[in-house]
Short mmCIF file of C-alpha atoms and ligand atoms in Angstrom, two decimals:
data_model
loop_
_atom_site.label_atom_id
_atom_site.label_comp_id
_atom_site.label_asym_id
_atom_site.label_seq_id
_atom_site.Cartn_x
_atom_site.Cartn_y
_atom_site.Cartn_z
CA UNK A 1 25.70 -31.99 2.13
CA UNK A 2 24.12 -33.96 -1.11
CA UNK A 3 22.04 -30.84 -1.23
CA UNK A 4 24.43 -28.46 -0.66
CA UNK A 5 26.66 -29.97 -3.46
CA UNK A 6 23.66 -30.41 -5.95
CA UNK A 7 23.55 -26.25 -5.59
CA UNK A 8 27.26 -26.05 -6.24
CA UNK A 9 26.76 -28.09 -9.01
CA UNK A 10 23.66 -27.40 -10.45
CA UNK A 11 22.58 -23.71 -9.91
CA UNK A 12 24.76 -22.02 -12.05
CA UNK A 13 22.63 -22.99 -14.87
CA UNK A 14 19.25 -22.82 -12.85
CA UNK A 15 19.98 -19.33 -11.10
CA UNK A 16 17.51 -20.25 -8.15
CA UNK A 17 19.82 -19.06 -5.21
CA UNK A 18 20.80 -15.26 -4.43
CA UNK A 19 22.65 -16.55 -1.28
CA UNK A 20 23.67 -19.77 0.61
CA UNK A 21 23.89 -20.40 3.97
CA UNK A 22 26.22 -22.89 3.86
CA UNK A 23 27.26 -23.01 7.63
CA UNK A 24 24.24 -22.64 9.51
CA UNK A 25 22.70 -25.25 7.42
CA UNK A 26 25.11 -27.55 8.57
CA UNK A 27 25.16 -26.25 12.03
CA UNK A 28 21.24 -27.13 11.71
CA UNK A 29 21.61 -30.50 10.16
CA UNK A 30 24.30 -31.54 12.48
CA UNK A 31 21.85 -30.84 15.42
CA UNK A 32 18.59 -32.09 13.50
CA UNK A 33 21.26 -35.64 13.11
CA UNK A 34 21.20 -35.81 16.86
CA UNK A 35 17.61 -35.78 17.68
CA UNK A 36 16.99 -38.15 15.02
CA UNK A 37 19.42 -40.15 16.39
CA UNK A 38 17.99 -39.99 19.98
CA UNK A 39 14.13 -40.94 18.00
CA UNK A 40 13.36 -37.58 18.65
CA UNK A 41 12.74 -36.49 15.26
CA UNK A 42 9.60 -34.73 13.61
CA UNK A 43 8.21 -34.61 10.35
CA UNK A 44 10.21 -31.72 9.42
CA UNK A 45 13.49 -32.66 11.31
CA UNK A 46 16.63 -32.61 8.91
CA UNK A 47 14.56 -30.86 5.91
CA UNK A 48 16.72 -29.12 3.86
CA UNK A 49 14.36 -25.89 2.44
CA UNK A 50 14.95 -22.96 0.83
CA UNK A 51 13.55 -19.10 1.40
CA UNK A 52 12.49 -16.49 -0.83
CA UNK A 53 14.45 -13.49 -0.55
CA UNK A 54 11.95 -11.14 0.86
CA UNK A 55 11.59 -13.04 4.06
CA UNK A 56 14.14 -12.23 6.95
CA UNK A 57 16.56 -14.00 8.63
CA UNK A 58 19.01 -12.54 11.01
CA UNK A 59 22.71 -12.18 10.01
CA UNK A 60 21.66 -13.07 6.20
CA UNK A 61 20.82 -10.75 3.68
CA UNK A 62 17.75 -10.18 2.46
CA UNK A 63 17.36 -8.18 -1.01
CA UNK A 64 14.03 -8.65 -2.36
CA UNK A 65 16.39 -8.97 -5.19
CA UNK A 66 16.68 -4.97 -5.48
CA UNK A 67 19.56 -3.01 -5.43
CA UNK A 68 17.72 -0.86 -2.95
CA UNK A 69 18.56 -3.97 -0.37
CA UNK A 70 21.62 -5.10 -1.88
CA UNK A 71 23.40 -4.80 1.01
CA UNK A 72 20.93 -5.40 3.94
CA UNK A 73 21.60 -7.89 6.73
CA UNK A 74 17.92 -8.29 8.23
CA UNK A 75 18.24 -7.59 11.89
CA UNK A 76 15.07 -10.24 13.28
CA UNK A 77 14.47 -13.50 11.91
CA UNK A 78 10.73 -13.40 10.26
CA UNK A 79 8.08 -15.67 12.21
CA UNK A 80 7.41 -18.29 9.40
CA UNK A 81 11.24 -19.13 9.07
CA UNK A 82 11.76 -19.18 13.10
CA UNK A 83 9.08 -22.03 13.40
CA UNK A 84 10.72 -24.35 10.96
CA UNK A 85 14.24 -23.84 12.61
CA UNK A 86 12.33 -24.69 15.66
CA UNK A 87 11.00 -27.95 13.93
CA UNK A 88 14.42 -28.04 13.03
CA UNK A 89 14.18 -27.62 9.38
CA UNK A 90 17.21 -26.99 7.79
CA UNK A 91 17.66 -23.85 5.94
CA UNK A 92 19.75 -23.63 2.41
CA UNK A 93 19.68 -20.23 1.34
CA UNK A 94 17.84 -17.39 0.07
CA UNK A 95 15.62 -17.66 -3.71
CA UNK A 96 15.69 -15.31 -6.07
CA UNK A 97 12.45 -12.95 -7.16
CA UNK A 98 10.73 -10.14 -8.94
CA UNK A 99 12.06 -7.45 -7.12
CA UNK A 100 10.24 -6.72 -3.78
CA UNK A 101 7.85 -9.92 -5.61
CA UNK A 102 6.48 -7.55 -7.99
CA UNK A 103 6.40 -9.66 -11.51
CA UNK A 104 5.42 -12.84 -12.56
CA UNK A 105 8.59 -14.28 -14.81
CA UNK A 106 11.45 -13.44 -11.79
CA UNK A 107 12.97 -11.31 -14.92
CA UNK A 108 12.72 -8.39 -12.38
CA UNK A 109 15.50 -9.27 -10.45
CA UNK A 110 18.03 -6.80 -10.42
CA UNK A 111 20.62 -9.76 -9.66
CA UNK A 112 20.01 -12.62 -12.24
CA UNK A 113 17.35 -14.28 -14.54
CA UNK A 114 16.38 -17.68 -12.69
CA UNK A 115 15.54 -20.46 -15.44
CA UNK A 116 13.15 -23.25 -15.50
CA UNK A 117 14.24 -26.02 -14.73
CA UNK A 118 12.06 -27.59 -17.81
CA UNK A 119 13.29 -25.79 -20.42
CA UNK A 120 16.17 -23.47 -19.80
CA UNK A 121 14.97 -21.30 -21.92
CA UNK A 122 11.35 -20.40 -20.15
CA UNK A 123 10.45 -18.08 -17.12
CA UNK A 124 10.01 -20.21 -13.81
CA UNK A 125 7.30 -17.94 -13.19
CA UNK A 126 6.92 -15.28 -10.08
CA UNK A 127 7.96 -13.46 -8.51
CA UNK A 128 8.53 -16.60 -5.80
CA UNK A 129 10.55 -18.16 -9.65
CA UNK A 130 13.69 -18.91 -7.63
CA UNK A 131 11.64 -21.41 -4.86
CA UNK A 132 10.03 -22.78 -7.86
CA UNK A 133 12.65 -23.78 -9.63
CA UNK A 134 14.74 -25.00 -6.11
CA UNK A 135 12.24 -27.32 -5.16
CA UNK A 136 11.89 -28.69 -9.05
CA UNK A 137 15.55 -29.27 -9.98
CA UNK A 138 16.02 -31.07 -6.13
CA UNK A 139 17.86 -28.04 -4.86
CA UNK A 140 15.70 -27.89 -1.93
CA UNK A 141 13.09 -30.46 -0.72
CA UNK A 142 10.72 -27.18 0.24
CA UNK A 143 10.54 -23.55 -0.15
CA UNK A 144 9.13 -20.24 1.45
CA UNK A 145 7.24 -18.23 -1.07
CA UNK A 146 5.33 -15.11 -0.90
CA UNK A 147 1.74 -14.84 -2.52
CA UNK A 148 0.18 -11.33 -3.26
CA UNK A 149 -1.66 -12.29 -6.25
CA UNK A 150 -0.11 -15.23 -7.24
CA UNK A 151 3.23 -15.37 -6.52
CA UNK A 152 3.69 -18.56 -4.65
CA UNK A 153 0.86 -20.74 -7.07
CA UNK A 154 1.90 -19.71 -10.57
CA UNK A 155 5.42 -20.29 -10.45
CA UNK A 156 5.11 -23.87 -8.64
CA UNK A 157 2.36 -24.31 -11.89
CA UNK A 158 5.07 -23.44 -14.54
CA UNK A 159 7.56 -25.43 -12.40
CA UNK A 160 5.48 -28.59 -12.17
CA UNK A 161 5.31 -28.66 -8.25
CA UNK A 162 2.52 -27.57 -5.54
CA UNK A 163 2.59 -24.10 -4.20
CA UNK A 164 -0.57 -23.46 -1.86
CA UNK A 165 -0.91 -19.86 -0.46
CA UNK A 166 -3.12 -19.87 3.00
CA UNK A 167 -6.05 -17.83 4.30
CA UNK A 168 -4.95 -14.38 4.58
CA UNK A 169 -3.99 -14.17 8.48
CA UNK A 170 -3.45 -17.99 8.83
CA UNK A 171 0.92 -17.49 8.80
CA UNK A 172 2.96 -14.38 10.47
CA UNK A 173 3.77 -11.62 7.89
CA UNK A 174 6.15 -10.67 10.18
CA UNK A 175 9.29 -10.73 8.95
CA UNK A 176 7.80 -10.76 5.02
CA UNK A 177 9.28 -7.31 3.86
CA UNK A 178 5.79 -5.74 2.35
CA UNK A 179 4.48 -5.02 -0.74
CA UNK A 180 1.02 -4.53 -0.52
CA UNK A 181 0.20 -5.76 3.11
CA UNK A 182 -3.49 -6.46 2.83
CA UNK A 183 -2.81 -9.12 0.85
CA UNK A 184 0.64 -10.93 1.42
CA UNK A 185 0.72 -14.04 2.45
CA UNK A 186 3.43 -16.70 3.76
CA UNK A 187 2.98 -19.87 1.66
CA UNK A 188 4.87 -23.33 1.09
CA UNK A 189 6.43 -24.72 -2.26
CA UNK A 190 6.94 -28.49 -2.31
CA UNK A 191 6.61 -31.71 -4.56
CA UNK A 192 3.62 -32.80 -2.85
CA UNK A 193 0.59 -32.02 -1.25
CA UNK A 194 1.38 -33.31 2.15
CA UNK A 195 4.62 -31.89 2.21
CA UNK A 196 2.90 -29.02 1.52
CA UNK A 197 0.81 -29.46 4.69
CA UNK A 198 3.67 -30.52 6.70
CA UNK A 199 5.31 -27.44 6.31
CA UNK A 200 1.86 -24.97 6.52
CA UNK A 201 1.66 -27.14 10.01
CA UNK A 202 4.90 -25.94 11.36
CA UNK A 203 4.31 -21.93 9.76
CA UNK A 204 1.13 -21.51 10.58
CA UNK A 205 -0.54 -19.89 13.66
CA UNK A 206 -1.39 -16.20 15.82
CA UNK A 207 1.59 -14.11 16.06
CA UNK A 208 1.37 -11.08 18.28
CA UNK A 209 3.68 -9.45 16.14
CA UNK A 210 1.77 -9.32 13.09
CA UNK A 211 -1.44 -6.97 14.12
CA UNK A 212 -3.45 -8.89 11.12
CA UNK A 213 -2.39 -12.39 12.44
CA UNK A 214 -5.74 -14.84 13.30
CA UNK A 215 -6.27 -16.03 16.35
CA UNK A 216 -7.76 -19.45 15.07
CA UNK A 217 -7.38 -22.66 16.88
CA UNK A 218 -6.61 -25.92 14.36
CA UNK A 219 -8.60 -28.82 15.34
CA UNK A 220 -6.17 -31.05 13.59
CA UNK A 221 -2.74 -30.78 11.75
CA UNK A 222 -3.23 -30.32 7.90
CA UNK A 223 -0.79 -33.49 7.49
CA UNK A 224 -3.27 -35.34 9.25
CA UNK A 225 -5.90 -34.41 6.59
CA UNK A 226 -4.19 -35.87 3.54
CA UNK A 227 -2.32 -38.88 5.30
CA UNK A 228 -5.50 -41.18 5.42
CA UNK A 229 -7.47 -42.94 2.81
CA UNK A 230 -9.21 -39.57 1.19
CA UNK A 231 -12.85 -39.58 -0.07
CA UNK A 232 -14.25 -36.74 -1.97
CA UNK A 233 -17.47 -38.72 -3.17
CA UNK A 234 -20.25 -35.81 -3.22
CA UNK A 235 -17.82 -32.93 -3.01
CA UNK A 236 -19.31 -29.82 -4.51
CA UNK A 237 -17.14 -28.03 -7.06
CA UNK A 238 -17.83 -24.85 -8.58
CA UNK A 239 -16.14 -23.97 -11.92
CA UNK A 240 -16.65 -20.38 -12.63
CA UNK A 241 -17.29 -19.59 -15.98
CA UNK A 242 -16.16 -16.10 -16.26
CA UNK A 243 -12.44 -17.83 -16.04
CA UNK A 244 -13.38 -20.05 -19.68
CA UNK A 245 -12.34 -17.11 -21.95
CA UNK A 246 -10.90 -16.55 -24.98
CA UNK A 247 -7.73 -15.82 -23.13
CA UNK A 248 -7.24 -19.52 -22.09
CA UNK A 249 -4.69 -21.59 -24.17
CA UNK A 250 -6.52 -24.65 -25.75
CA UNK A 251 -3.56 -27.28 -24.31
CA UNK A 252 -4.43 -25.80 -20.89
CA UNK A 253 -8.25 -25.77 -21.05
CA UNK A 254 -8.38 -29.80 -22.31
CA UNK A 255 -6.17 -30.29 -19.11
CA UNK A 256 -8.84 -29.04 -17.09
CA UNK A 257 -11.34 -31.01 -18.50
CA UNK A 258 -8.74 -33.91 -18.62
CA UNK A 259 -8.80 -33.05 -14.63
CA UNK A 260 -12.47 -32.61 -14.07
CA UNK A 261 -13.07 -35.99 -15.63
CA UNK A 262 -10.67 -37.67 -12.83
CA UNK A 263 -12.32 -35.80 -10.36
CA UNK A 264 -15.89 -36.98 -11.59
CA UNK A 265 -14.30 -40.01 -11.60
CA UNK A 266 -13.45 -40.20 -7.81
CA UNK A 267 -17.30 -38.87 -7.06
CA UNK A 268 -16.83 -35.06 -6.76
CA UNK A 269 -19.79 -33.14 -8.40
CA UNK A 270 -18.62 -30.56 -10.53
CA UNK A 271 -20.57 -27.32 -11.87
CA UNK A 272 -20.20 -24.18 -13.80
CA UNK A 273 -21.32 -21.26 -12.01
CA UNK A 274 -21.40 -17.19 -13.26
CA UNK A 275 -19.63 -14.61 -10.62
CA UNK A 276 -19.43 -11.79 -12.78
CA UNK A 277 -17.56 -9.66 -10.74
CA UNK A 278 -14.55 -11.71 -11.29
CA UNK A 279 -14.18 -10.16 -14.17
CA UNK A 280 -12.77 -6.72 -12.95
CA UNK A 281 -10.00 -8.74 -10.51
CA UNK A 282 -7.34 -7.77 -12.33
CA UNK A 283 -7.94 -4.19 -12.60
CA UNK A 284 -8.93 -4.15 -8.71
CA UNK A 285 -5.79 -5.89 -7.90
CA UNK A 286 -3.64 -3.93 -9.23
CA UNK A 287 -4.84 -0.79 -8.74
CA UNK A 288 -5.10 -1.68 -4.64
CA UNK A 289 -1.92 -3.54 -4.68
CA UNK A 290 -0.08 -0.72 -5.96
CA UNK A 291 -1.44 1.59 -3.40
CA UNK A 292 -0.45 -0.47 -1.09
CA UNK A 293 2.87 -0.69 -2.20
CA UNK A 294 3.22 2.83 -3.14
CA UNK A 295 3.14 3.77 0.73
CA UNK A 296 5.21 0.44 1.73
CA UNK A 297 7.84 1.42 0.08
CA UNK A 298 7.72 5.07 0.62
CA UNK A 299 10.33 3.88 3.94
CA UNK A 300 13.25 3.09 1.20
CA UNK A 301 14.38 7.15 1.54
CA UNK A 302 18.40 6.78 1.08
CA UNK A 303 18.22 7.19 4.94
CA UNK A 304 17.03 4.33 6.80
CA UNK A 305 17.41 1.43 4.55
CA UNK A 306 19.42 0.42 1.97
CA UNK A 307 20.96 1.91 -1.32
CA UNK A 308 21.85 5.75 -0.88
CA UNK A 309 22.92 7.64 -3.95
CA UNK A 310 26.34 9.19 -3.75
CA UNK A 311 27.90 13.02 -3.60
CA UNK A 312 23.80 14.60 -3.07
CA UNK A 313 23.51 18.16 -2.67
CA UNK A 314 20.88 18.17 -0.52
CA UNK A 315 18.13 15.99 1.31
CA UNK A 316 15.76 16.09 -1.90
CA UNK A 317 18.67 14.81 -4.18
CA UNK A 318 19.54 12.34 -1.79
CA UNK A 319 15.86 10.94 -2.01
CA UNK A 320 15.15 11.11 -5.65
CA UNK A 321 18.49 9.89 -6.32
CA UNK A 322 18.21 6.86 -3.91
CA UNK A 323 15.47 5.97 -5.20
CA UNK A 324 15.81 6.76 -9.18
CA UNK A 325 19.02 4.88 -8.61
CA UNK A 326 17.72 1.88 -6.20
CA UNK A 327 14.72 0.73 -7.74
CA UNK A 328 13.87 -1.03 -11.14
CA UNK A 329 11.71 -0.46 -13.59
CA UNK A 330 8.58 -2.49 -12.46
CA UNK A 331 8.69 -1.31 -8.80
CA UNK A 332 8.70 1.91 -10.31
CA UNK A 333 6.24 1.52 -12.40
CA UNK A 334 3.80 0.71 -9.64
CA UNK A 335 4.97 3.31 -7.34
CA UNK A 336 3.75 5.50 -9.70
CA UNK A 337 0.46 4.03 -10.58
CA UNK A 338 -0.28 4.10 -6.75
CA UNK A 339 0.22 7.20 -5.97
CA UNK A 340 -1.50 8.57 -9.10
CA UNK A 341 -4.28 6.44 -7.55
CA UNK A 342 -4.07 7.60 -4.39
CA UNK A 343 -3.58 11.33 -5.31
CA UNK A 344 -6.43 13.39 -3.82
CA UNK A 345 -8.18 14.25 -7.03
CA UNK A 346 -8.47 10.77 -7.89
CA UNK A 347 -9.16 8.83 -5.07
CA UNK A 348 -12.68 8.62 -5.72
CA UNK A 349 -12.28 7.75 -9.06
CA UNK A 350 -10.41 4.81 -8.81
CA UNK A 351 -8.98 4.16 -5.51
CA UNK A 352 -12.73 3.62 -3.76
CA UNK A 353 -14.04 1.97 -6.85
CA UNK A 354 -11.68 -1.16 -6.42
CA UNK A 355 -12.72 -0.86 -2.46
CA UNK A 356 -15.55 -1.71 -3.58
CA UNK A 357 -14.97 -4.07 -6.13
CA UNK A 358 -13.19 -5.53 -3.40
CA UNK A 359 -16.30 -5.97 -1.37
CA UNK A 360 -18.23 -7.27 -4.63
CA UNK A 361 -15.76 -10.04 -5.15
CA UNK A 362 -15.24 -11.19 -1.58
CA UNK A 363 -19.31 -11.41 -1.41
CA UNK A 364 -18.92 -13.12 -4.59
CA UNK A 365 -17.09 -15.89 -3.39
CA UNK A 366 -19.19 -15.85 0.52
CA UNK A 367 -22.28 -16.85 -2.03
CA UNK A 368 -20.67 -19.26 -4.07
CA UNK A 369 -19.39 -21.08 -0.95
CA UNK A 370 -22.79 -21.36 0.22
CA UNK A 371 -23.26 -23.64 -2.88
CA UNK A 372 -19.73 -25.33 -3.45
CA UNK A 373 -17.34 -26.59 -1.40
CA UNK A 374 -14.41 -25.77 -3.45
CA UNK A 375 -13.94 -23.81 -6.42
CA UNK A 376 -11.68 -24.84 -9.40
CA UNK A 377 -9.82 -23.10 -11.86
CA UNK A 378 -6.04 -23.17 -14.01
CA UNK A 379 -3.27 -21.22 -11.78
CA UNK A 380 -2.57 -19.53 -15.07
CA UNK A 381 -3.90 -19.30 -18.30
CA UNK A 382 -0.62 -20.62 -20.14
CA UNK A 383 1.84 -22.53 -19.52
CA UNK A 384 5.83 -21.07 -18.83
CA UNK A 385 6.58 -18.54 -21.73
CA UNK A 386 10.10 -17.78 -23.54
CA UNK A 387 12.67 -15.40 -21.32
CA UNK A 388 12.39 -11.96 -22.44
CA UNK A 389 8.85 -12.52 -24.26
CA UNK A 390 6.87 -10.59 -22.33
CA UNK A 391 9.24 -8.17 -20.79
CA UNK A 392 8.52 -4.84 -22.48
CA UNK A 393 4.58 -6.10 -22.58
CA UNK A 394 3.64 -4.82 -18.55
CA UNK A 395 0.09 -5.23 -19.65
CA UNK A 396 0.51 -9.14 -20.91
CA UNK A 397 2.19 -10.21 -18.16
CA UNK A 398 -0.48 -8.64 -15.50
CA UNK A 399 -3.34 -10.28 -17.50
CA UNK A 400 -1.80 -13.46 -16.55
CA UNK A 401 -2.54 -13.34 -13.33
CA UNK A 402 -6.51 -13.92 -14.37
CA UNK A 403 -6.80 -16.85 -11.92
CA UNK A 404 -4.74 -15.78 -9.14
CA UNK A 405 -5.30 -12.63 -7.79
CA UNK A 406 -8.79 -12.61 -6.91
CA UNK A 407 -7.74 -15.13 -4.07
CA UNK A 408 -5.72 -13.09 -2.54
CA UNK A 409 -8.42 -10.22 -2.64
CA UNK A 410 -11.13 -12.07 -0.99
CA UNK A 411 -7.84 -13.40 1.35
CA UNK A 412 -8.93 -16.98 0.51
CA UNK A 413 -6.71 -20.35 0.71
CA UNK A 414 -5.77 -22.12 -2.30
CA UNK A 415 -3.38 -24.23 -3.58
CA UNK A 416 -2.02 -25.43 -7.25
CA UNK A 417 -0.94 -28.87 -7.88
CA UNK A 418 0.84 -30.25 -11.12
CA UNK A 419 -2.16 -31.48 -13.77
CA UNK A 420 -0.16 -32.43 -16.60
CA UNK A 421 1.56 -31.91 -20.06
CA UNK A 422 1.57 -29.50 -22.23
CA UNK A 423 2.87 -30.91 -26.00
CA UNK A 424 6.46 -28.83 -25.35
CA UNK A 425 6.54 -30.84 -22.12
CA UNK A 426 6.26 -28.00 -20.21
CA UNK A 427 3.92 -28.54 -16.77
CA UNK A 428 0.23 -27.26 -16.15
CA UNK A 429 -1.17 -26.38 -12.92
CA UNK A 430 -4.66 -26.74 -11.42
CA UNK A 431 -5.90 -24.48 -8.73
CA UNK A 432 -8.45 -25.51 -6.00
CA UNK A 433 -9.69 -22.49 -4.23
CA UNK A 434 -11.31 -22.91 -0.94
CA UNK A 435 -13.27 -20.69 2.19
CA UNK A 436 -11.51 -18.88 4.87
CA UNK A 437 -9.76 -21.46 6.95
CA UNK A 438 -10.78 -24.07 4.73
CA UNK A 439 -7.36 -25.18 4.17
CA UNK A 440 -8.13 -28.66 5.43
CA UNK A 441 -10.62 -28.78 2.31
CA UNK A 442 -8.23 -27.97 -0.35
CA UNK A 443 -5.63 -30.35 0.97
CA UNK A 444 -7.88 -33.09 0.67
CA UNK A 445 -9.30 -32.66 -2.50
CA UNK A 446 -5.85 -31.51 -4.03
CA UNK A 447 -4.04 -34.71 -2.14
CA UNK A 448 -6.69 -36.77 -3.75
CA UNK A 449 -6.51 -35.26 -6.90
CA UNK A 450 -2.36 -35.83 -7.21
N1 LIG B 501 2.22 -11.17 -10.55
C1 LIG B 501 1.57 -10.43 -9.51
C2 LIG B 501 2.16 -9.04 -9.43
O1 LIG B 501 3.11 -8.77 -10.10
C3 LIG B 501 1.66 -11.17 -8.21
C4 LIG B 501 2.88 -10.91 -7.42
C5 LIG B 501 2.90 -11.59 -6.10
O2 LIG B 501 2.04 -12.40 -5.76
N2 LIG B 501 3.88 -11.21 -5.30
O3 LIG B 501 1.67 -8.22 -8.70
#
């Protein structure tokens, strides 16, 4: 109820929420009251969280904050959010987003602008901006995110709280509407590193209904791995230098150092290391991410989902109007860029280039592993910028993602946790990067970093 009233209260000016689910929560909290009243409680028991609105739960809507899905009532509940009801989590409502989580400012809604909860006046980041900013202004103890190149770690960095996006497989997709499905990930938003872990325990795990889901066996919960006394004496991190450009603010590089002092401090050996194909992440990313999407979204036809134009002539009007009329700008905008990618004449060109840069980065990271334990690096390269700053700059606001998106091609772990100030007050966020499956890794060195 405190929670529920904080939202009433509070998110008018914050703009996190699309939706509440104001009586399920309390049918939830009213059962999670019982079993902790019996002792039969778990770590997650009574949690009040909030979920991006591009994951599904049945009976609610779920927009991806486009008109396309304005008014769609997902039919299944998605994996991720059916294993925290059955930890008995309780579930708030539904966060706002870049539409269909394409954007980095969660100025692509077609609903609202969500606001940080720092300066009212700044992006919360994206697209997962309207988690962010929940689990910052105490609107929600945890959140659901989505992570495609960034989009779970960037906005908990501008937001001053942890975001950590898992090895690509590690949670069910199912239920995560797509946008470019090779690689989407499931990740948690919280204050803290172990709440962090406590909710990647309960989300995590094979799912037969997600054909890219891992079958991988835990040996212990992530929880476990940042609950005890934590040593990182003689852990090897890897700083790659290709990420120290011009490009980096100055108030955001001395935080890094600021940070790689304290972790020299607690024993971890730290080194600068060259990867050079790092530096063609970007272009890769989106150039295969829009592909992907392109085809995704193809299924939003005026027919079987959502928004259908009105008065069409014929079933060719009826599909360009649906979807002149039912999609923004930016999903546009990278409908079109994928299929000019994927158009026959130019597949070659650029389509099986960033295949292969693909390749080249993923072995890029394989090799550096062999040398590092963990690799280090700011979740963005500034800290939260002015609303409606970058929005007629596409270009700016994709360069941002520098840090982020080559995670998510290699399908790595990582995970951002608040580093400090900048002089507006406004938060920076530290990234620590780790193998496949090494989740228990980054908790460690991120829980002893906090
Ligand atoms: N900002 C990136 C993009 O717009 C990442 C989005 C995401 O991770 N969903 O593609």
């Amino acid at each position: 109820n405190m929670y529920l009233d904080r939202i009433k209260q509070l998110d008018d000016q914050i703009g996190s929420y699309l939706s509440i689910c104001e009586d399920n929560a309390i049918l939830q909290a009213q059962e999670a009251q019982k079993l902790i009243d019996s002792g039969n409680s778990s770590a997650l028991c009574g949690i009040p969280l909030s979920i991006k609105d591009n994951i599904c739960i049945e009976g609610t809507k779920t927009t991806c904050a486009s008109k396309m899905l304005e008014d769609f009532t997902a039919p299944y509940t998605a994996t991720a959010v059916d294993k925290l009801i059955a930890h008995n989590a309780v579930i708030l409502g539904k966060t706002n987003l870049d539409e269909f989580a394409m954007g980095g400012s969660t100025e692509n809604s077609a609903f609202k602008i969500t606001k940080n909860p720092f300066d009212l006046d700044r992006v919360p980041g994206g697209s997962s901006g309207g988690s962010a900013a929940s689990v910052a202004a105490s609107l929600a103890l945890g959140s659901l995110g989505s992570d495609t190149g960034g989009s779970v770690r960037q906005p908990a960095s501008f937001c001053g709280v942890v975001g950590m996006k898992p090895t690509y497989g590690l949670v069910s997709r199912y239920g995560l509407i797509a946008f470019a499905s090779s690689f989407d990930q499931i990740g948690p938003i919280a204050k803290t590193v172990e709440d962090c872990a406590i909710i990647l325990d309960s989300i995590a795990g094979y799912d037969s209904k997600d054909g890219t889901s891992l079958s991988y066996k835990n040996p212990s919960s992530y929880s476990s791995s940042v609950s005890e006394d934590i040593d990182i004496k003689n852990l090897k991190i890897g700083l790659p230098k290709e990420y120290l450009t011009d490009g980096l603010n100055s108030e955001v590089r001395a935080s890094l150092y600021n940070s790689i002092a304290s972790l020299e401090k607690l024993g971890a050996k730290i080194e600068e290391f060259s990867m050079p194909s790092l530096k063609y992440a970007i272009q890769a990313y989106y150039l295969m991410s829009s592909a992907e999407a392109s085809s995704n979204l193809s299924r939003y036809d005026g027919v079987k989902y959502g928004y259908r134009a009105d008065k069409c002539k014929n079933y060719q009007d009826l599909l360009g109007r649906s979807r002149a009329e039912g999609f923004g700008k930016e999903v546009k905008r990278r409908i079109l860029l994928g299929t000019y990618a994927l158009a026959s004449g130019y597949y070659d060109a650029y389509y099986k280039k960033a295949l292969k840069l693909r390749t080249l980065i993923s072995k890029g990271f394989e090799d550096a592993f062999t040398k590092y334990d963990i690799i280090l690096h700011p979740t963005a390269p500034e800290t939260a910028f002015k609303l409606g700053q970058n929005t007629n700059d596409p270009l700016t606001m994709y360069l941002a993602d520098i840090y982020t998106v080559a995670v998510n091609i290699a399908g790595l772990p990582s995970i951002s946790v608040p580093s400090g100030y900048d002089t507006n007050g406004l938060p920076i966020g530290l990234s620590f990067t780790g193998k496949p499956l090494g989740e228990h890794e980054i908790f460690k060195a991120a829980a002893a970093f906090e």
